[in-house]
PDB file of C-alpha atoms in Angstrom:
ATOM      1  CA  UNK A   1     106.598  30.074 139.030  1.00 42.00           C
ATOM      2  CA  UNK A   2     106.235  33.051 136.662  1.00 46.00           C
ATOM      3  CA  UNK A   3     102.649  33.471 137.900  1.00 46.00           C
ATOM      4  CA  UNK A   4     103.799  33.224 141.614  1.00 46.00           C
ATOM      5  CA  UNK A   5     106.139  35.895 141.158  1.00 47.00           C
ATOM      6  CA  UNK A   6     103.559  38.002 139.467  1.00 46.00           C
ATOM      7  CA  UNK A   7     101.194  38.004 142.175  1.00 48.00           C
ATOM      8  CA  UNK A   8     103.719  38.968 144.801  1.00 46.00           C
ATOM      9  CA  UNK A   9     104.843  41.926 142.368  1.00 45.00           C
ATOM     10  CA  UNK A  10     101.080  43.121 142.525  1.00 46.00           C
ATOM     11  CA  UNK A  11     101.088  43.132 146.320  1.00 46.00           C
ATOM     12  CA  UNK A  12     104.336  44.941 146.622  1.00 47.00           C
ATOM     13  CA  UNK A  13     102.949  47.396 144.118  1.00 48.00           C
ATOM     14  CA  UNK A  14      99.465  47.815 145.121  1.00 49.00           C
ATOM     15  CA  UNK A  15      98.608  47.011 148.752  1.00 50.00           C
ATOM     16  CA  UNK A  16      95.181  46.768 150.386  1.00 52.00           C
ATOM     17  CA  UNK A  17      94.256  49.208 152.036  1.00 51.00           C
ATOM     18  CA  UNK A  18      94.827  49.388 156.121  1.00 54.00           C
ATOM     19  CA  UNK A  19      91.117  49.216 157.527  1.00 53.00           C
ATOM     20  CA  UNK A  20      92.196  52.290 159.697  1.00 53.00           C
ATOM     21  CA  UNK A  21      93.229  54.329 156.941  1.00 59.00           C
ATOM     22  CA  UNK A  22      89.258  54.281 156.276  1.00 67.00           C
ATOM     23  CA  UNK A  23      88.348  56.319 159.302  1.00 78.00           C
ATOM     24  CA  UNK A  24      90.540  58.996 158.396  1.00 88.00           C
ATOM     25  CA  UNK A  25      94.313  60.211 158.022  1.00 92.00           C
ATOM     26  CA  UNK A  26      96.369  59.274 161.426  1.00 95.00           C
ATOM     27  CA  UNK A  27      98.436  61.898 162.085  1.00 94.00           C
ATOM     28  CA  UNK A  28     101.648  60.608 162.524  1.00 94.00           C
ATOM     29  CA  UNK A  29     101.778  56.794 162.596  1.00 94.00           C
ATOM     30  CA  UNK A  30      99.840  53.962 164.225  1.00 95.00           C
ATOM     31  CA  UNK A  31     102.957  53.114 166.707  1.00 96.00           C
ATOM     32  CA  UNK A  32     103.100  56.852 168.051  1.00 97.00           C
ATOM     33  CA  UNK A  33      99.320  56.539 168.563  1.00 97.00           C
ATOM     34  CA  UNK A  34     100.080  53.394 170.651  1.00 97.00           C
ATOM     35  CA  UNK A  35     102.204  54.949 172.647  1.00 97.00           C
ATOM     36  CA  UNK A  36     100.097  58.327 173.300  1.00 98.00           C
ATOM     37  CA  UNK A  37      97.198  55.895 173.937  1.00 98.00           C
ATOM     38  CA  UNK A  38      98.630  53.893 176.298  1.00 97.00           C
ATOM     39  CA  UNK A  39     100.024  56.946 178.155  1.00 97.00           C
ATOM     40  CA  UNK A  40      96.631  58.380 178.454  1.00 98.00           C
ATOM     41  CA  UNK A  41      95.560  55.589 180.179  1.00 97.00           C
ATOM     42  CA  UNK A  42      98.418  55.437 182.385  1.00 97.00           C
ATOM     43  CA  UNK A  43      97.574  59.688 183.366  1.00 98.00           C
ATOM     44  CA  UNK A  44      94.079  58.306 183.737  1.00 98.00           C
ATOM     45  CA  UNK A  45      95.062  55.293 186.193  1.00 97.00           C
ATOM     46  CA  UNK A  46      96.918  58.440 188.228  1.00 97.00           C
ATOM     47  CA  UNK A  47      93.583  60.671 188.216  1.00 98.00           C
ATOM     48  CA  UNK A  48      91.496  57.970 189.186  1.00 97.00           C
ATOM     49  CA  UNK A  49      93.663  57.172 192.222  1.00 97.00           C
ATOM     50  CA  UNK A  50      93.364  60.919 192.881  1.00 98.00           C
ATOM     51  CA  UNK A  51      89.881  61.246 192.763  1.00 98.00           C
ATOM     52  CA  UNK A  52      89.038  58.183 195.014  1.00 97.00           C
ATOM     53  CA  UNK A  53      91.974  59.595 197.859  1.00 97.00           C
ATOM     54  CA  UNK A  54      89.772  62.465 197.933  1.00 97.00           C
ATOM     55  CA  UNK A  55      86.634  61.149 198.009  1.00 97.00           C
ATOM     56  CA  UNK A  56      88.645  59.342 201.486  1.00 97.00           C
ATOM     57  CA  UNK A  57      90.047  62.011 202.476  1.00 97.00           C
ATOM     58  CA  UNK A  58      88.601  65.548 201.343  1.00 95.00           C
ATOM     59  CA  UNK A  59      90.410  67.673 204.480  1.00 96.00           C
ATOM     60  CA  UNK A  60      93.436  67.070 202.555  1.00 97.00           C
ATOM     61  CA  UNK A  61      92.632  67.937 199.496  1.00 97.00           C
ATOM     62  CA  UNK A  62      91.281  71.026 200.394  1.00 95.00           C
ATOM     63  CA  UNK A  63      94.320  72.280 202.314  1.00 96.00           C
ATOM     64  CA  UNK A  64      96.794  70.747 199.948  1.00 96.00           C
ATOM     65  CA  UNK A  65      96.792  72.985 196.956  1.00 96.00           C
ATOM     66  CA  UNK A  66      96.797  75.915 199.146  1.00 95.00           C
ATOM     67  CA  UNK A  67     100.198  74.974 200.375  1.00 96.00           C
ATOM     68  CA  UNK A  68     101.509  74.661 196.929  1.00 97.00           C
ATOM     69  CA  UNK A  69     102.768  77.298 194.891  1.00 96.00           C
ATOM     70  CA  UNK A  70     100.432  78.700 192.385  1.00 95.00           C
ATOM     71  CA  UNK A  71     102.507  80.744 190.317  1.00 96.00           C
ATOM     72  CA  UNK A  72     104.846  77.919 189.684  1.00 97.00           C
ATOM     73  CA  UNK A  73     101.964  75.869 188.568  1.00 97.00           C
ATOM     74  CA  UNK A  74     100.558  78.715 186.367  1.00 97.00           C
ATOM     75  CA  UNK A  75     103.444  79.560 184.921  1.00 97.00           C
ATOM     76  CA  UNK A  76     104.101  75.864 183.734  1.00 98.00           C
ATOM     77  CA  UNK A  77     100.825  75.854 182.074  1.00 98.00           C
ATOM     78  CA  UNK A  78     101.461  79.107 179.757  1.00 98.00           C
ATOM     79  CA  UNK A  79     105.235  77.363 179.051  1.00 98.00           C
ATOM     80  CA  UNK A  80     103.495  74.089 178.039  1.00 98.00           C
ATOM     81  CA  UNK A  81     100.770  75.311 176.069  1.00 98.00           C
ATOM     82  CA  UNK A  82     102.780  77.626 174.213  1.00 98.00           C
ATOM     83  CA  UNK A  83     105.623  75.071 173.432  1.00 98.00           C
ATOM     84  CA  UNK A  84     102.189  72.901 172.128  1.00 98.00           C
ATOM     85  CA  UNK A  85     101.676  76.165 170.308  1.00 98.00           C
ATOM     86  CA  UNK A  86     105.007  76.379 168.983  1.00 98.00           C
ATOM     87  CA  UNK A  87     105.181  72.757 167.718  1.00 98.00           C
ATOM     88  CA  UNK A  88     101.840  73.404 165.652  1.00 98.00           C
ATOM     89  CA  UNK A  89     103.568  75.895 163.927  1.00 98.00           C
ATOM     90  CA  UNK A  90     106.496  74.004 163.226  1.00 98.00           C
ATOM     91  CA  UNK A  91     104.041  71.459 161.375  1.00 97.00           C
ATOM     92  CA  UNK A  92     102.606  74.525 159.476  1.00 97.00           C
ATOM     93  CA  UNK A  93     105.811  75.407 158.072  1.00 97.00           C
ATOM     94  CA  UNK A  94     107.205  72.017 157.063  1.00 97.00           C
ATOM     95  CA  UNK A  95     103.984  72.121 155.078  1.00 96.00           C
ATOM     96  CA  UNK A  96     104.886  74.708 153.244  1.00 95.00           C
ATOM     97  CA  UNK A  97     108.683  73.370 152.759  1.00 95.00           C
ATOM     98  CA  UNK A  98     109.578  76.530 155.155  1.00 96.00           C
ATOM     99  CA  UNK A  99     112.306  74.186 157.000  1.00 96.00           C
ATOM    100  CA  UNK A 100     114.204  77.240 158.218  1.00 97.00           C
ATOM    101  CA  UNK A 101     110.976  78.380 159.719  1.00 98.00           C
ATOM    102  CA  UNK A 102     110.414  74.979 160.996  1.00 98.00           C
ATOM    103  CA  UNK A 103     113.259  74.372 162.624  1.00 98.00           C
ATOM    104  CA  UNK A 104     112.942  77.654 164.636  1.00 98.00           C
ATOM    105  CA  UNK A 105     109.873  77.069 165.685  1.00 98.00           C
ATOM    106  CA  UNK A 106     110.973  73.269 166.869  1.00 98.00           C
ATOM    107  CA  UNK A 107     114.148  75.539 169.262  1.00 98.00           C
ATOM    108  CA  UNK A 108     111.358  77.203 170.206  1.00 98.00           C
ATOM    109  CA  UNK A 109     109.205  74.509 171.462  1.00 98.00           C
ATOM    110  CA  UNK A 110     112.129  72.734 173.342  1.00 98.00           C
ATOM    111  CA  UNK A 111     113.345  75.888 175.115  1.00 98.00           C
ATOM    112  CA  UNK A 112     109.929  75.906 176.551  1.00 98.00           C
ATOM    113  CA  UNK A 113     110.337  72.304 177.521  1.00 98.00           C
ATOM    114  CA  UNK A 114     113.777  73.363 179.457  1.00 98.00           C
ATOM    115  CA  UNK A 115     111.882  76.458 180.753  1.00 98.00           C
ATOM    116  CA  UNK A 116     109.115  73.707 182.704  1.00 98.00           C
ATOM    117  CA  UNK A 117     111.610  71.361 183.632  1.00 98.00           C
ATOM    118  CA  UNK A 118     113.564  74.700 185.241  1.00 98.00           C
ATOM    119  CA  UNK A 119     110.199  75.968 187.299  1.00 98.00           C
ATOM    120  CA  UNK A 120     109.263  72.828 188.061  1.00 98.00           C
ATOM    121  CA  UNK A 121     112.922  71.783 189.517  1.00 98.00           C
ATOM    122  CA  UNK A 122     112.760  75.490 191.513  1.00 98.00           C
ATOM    123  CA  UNK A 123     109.190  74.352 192.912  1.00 98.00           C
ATOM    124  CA  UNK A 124     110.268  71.085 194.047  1.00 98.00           C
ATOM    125  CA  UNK A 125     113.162  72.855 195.749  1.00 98.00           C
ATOM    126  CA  UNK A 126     110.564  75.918 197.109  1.00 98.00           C
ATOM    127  CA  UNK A 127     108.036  73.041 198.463  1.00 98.00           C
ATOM    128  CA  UNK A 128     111.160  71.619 200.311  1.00 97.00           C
ATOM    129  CA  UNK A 129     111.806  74.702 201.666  1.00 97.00           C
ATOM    130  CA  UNK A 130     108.342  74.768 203.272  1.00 96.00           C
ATOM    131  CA  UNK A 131     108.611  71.613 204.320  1.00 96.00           C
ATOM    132  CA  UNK A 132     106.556  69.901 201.948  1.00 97.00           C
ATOM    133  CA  UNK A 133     108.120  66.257 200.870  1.00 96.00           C
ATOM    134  CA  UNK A 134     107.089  62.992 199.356  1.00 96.00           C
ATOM    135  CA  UNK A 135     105.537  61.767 202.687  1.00 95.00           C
ATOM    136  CA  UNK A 136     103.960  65.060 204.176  1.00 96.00           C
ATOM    137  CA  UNK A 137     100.563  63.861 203.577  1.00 96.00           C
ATOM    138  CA  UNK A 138      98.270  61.766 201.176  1.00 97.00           C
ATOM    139  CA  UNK A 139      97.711  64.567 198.927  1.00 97.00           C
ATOM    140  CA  UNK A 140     101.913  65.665 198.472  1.00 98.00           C
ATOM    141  CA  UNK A 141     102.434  61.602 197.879  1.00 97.00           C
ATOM    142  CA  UNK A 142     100.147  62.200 194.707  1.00 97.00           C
ATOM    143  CA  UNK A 143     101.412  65.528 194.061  1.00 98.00           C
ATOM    144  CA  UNK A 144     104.779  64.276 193.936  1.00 98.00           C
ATOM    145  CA  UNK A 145     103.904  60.868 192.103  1.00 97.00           C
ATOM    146  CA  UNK A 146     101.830  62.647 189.158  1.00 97.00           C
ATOM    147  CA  UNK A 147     103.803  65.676 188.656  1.00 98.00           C
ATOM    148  CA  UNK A 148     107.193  63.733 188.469  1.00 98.00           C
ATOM    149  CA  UNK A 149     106.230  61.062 185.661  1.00 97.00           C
ATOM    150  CA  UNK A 150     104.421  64.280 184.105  1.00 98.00           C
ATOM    151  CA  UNK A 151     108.476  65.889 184.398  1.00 98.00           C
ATOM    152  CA  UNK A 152     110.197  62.506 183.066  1.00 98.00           C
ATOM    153  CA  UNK A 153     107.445  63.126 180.188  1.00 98.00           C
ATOM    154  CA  UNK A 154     108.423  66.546 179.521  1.00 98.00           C
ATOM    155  CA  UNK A 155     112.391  65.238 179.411  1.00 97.00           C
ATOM    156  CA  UNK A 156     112.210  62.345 177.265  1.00 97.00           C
ATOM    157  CA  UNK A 157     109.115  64.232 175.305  1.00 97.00           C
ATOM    158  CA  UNK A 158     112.103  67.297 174.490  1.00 98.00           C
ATOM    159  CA  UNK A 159     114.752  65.310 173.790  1.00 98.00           C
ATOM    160  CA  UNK A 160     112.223  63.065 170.854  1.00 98.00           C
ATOM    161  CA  UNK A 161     111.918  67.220 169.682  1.00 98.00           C
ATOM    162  CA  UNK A 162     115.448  67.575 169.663  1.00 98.00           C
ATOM    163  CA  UNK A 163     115.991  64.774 167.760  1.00 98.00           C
ATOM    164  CA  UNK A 164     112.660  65.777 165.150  1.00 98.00           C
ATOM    165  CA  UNK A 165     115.016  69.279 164.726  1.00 98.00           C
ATOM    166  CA  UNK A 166     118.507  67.288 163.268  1.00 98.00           C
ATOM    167  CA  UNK A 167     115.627  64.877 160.954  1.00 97.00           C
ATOM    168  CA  UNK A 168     114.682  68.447 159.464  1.00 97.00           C
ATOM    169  CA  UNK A 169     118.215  69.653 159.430  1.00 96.00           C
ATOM    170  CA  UNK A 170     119.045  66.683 157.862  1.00 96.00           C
ATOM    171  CA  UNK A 171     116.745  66.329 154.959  1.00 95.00           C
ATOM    172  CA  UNK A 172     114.854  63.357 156.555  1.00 95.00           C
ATOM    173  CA  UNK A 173     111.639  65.787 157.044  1.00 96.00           C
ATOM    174  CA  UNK A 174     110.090  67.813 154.118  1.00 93.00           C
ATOM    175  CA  UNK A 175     107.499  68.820 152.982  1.00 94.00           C
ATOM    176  CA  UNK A 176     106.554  65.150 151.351  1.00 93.00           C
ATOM    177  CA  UNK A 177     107.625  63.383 154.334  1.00 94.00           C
ATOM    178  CA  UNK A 178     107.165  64.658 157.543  1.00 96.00           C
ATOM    179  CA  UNK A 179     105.261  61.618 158.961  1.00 96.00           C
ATOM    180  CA  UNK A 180     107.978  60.971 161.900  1.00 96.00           C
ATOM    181  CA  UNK A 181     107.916  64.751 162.650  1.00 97.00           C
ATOM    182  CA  UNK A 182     104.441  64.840 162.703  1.00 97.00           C
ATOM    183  CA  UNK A 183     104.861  61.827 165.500  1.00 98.00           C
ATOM    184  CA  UNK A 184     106.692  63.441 167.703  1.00 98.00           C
ATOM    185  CA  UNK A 185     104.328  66.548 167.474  1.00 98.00           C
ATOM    186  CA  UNK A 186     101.112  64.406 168.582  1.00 98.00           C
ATOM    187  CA  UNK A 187     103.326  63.198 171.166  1.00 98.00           C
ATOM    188  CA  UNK A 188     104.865  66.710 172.640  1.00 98.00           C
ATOM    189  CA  UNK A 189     100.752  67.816 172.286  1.00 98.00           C
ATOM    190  CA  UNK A 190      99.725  64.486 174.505  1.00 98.00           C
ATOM    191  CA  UNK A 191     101.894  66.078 177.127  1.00 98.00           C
ATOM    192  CA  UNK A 192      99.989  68.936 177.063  1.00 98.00           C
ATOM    193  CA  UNK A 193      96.736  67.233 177.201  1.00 98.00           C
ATOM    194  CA  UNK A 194      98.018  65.438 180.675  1.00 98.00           C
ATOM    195  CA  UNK A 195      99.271  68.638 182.302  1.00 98.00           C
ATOM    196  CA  UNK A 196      95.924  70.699 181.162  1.00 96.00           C
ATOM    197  CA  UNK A 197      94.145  68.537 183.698  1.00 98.00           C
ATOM    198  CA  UNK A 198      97.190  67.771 186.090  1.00 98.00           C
ATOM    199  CA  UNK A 199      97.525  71.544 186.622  1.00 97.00           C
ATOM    200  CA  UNK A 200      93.729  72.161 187.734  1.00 97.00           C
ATOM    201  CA  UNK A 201      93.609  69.074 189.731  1.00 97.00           C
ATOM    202  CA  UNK A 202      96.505  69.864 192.046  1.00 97.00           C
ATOM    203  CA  UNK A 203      96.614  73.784 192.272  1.00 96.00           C
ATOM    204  CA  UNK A 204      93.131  75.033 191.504  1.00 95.00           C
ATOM    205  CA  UNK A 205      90.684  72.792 192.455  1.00 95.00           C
ATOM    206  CA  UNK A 206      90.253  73.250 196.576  1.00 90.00           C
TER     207      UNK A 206
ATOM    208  CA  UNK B   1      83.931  73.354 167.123  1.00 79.00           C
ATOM    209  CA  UNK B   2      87.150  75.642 166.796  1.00 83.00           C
ATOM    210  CA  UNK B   3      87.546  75.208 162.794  1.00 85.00           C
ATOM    211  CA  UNK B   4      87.075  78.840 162.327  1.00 87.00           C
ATOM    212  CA  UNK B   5      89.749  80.227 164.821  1.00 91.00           C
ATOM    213  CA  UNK B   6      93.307  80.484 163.591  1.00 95.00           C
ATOM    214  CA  UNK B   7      95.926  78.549 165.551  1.00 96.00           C
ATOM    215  CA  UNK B   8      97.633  81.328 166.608  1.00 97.00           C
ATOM    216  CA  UNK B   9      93.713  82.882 168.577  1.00 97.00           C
ATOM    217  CA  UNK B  10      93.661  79.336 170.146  1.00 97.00           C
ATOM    218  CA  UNK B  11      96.677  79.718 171.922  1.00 98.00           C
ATOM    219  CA  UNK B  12      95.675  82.578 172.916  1.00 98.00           C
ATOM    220  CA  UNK B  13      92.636  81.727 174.165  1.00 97.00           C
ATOM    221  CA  UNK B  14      94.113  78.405 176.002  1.00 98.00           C
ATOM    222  CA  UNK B  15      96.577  81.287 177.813  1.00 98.00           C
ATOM    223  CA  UNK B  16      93.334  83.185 178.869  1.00 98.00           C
ATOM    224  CA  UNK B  17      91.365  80.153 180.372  1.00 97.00           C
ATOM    225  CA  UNK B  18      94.902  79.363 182.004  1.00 97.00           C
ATOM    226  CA  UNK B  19      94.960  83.119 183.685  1.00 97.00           C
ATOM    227  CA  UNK B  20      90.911  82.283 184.521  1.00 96.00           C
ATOM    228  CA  UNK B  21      91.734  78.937 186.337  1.00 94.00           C
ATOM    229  CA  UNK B  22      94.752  80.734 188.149  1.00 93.00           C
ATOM    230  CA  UNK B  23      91.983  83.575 189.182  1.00 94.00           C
ATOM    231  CA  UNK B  24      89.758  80.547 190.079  1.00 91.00           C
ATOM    232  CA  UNK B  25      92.503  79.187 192.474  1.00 87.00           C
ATOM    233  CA  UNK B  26      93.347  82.339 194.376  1.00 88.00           C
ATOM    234  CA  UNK B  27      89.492  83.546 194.592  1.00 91.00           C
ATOM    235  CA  UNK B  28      87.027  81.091 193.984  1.00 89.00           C
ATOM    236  CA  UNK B  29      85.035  79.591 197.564  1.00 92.00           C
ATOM    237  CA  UNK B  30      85.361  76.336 196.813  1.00 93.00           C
ATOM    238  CA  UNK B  31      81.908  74.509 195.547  1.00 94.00           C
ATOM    239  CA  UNK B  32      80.118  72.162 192.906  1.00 95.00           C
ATOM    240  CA  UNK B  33      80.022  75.876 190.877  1.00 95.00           C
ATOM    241  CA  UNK B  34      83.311  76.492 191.352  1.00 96.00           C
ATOM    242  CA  UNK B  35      84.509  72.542 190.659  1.00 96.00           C
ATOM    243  CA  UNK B  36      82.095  72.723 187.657  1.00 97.00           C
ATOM    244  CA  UNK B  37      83.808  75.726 185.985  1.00 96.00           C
ATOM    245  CA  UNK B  38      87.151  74.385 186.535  1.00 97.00           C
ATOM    246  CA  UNK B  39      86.040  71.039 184.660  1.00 97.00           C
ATOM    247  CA  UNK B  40      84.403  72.851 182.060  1.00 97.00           C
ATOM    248  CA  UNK B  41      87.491  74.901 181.582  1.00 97.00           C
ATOM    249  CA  UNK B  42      89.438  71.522 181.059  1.00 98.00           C
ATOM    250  CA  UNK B  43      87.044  69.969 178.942  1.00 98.00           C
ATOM    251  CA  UNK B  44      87.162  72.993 176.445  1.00 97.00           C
ATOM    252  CA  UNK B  45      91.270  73.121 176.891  1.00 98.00           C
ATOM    253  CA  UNK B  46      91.666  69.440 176.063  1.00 98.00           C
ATOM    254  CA  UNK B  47      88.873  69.860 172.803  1.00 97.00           C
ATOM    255  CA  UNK B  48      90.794  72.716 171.779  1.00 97.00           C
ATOM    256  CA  UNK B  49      94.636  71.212 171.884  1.00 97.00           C
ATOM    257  CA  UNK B  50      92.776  67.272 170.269  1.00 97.00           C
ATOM    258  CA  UNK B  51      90.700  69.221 167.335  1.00 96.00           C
ATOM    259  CA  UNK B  52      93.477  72.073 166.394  1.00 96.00           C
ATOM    260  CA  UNK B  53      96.767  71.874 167.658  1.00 97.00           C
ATOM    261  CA  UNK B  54      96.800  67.684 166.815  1.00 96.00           C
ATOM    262  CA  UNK B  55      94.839  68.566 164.339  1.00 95.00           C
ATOM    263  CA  UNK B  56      92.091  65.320 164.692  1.00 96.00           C
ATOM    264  CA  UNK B  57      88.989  67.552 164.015  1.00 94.00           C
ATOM    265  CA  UNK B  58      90.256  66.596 160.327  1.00 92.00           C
ATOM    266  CA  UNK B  59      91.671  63.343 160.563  1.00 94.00           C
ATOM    267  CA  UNK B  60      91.083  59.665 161.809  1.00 94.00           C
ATOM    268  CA  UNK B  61      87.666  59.350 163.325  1.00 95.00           C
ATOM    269  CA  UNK B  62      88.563  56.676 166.008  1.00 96.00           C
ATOM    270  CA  UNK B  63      91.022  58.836 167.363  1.00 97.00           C
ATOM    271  CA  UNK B  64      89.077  61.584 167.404  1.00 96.00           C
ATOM    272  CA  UNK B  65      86.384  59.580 169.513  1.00 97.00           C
ATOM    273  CA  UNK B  66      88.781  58.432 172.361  1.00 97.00           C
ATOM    274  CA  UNK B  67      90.886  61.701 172.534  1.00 97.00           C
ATOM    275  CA  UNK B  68      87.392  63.911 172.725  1.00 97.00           C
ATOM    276  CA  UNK B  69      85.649  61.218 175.333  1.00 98.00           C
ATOM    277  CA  UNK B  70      88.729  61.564 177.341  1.00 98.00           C
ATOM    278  CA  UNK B  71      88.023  65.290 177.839  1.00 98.00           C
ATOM    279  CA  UNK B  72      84.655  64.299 178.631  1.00 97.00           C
ATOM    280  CA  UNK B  73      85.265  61.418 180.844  1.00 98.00           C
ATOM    281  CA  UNK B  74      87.760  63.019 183.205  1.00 98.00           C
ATOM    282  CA  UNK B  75      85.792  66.469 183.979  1.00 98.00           C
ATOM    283  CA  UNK B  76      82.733  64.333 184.602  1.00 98.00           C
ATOM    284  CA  UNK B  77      83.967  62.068 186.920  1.00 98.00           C
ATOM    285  CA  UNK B  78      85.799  65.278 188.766  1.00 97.00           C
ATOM    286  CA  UNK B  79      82.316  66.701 189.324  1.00 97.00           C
ATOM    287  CA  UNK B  80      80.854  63.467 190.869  1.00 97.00           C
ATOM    288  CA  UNK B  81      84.271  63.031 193.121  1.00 97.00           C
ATOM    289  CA  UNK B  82      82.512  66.783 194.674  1.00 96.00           C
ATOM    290  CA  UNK B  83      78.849  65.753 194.444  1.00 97.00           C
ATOM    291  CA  UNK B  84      78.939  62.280 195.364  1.00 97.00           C
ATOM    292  CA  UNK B  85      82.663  61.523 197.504  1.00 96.00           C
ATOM    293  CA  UNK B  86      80.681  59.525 200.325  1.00 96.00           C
ATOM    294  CA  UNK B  87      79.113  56.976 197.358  1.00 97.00           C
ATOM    295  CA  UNK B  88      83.007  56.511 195.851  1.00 97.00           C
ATOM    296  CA  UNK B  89      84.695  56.482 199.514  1.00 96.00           C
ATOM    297  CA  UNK B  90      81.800  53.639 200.236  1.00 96.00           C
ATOM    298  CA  UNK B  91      82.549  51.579 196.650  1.00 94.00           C
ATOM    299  CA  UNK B  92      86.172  51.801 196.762  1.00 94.00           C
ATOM    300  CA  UNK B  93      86.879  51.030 200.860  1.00 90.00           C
ATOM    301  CA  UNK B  94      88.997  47.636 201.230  1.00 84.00           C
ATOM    302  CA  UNK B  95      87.651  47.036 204.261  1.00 72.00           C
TER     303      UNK B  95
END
């Protein structure tokens, strides 16, 4: 009995070590990593389908991204990589216990992610205008499809940032324990990652 | 690859090789050239945002591996969709 209960003290006290935790610190958590995974491979699943519709039908992706507007596209880019940029620094400064600093930085980041949702709402209304839809052609079906989920990403992606700003507020992140933070940074930069190759895909490559 | 480079000069660079593959879209004739620069430009984008901004140049090596093949993968198989669409058109008809 007494033995039994020492051996499950030593386990609470001193666990074995995770054979991930070998490779390397995860930034974040395993869970998060999951999730960003399995979202990759989702994006990829979209590019794949986008690549093999244009190996069927090239014409369309040729003329396609000349009908769409650049500028919105372009401008999404800078917004998203600079709310990526702004979300680093937030990380930075929790590091240094600068929560003030932090939490700025975190506004920062999800007035950017308003800002895309904003141009990308006023291109989808501007691509109606010129009578581009859904079901214009093959190449505006996948247009629509990939940038959409990559919107609903964005959304859902700013509100887990909003919520990362009131666990800093709050006391929940510091400079200690920022682990959940750090989650939802990995996650805002995966969005990134997806639009860095959804933007060149659909508006630059002809 | 970008250890040395401050976080603050990556973004700056990532908004220059936006700007480039804007310039790209308005100017560029399109061509295995032109398709090869824009995947090159991705490939250095994604390496930048996976080693610096999520910080895995530094941290767990499995992660590392998939992120950074990703980046590798997806350019790649752009390029071939240009050089080869016939071959994928012929593997991936239904009928």
């Amino acid at each position: 009995m007494s033995e039994a209960t020492v051996s499950i003290a030593d386990t609470a006290v001193d666990p074995p070590r995770p054979v991930a935790e070998a490779a390397g610190r995860i930034p974040g958590n395993i869970p998060i990593w999951v999730g960003i995974l399995s979202e990759m491979t989702e994006f990829a699943m979209m590019f794949i389908a986008l690549f093999i519709a244009r190996a069927h039908y090239p014409e369309l992706f040729h003329a396609g991204p000349l009908r769409l507007n650049t500028f919105a596209g372009t401008l999404n880019t800078l917004v998203l990589l600079t709310s990526s940029y702004c979300v680093a620094k937030a990380m930075q400064a929790i590091r240094r216990d600068a929560r003030r600093a932090c939490v700025r930085w975190l506004w920062m980041a999800v007035v950017m992610g308003g800002l895309y949702l904003v141009i990308k709402t006023w291109e989808y209304h501007w691509n109606s205008s010129q009578g581009i839809h859904t079901d214009t052609d093959l190449f505006f079906t996948v247009y629509y499809y990939t940038t959409f989920n990559h919107m609903l990403h964005v959304g859902w992606g700013s509100a887990a940032v909003l919520w990362a700003i009131a666990g800093v507020k709050m006391g929940t992140f510091d400079r200690e324990n920022h682990a959940g933070l750090e989650a939802v940074a990995v996650y805002w930069h995966m969005i990134d990652l997806a639009w860095i190759i959804i933007f060149p895909l659909l508006y630059v490559w002809r | 690859m970008f250890e040395r480079f401050s976080i603050d000069h990556i973004w700056l660079f990532l908004m220059l090789l936006t700007l480039i593959s804007a310039a790209l879209a308005e100017t560029a004739t399109p061509g295995l050239l032109t398709t090869a620069a824009i995947a090159t430009i991705i490939a250095i984008k994604g390496r930048m945002i996976i080693d610096r901004f999520m910080e895995l140049a530094t941290a767990n090596r499995h992660l590392r591996f998939a992120m950074r093949l990703y980046f590798y993968v997806i350019p790649l198989l752009m390029v071939m969709t240009w050089a080869f669409p016939e071959v994928i058109a012929r593997f991936t008809r239904l009928h």
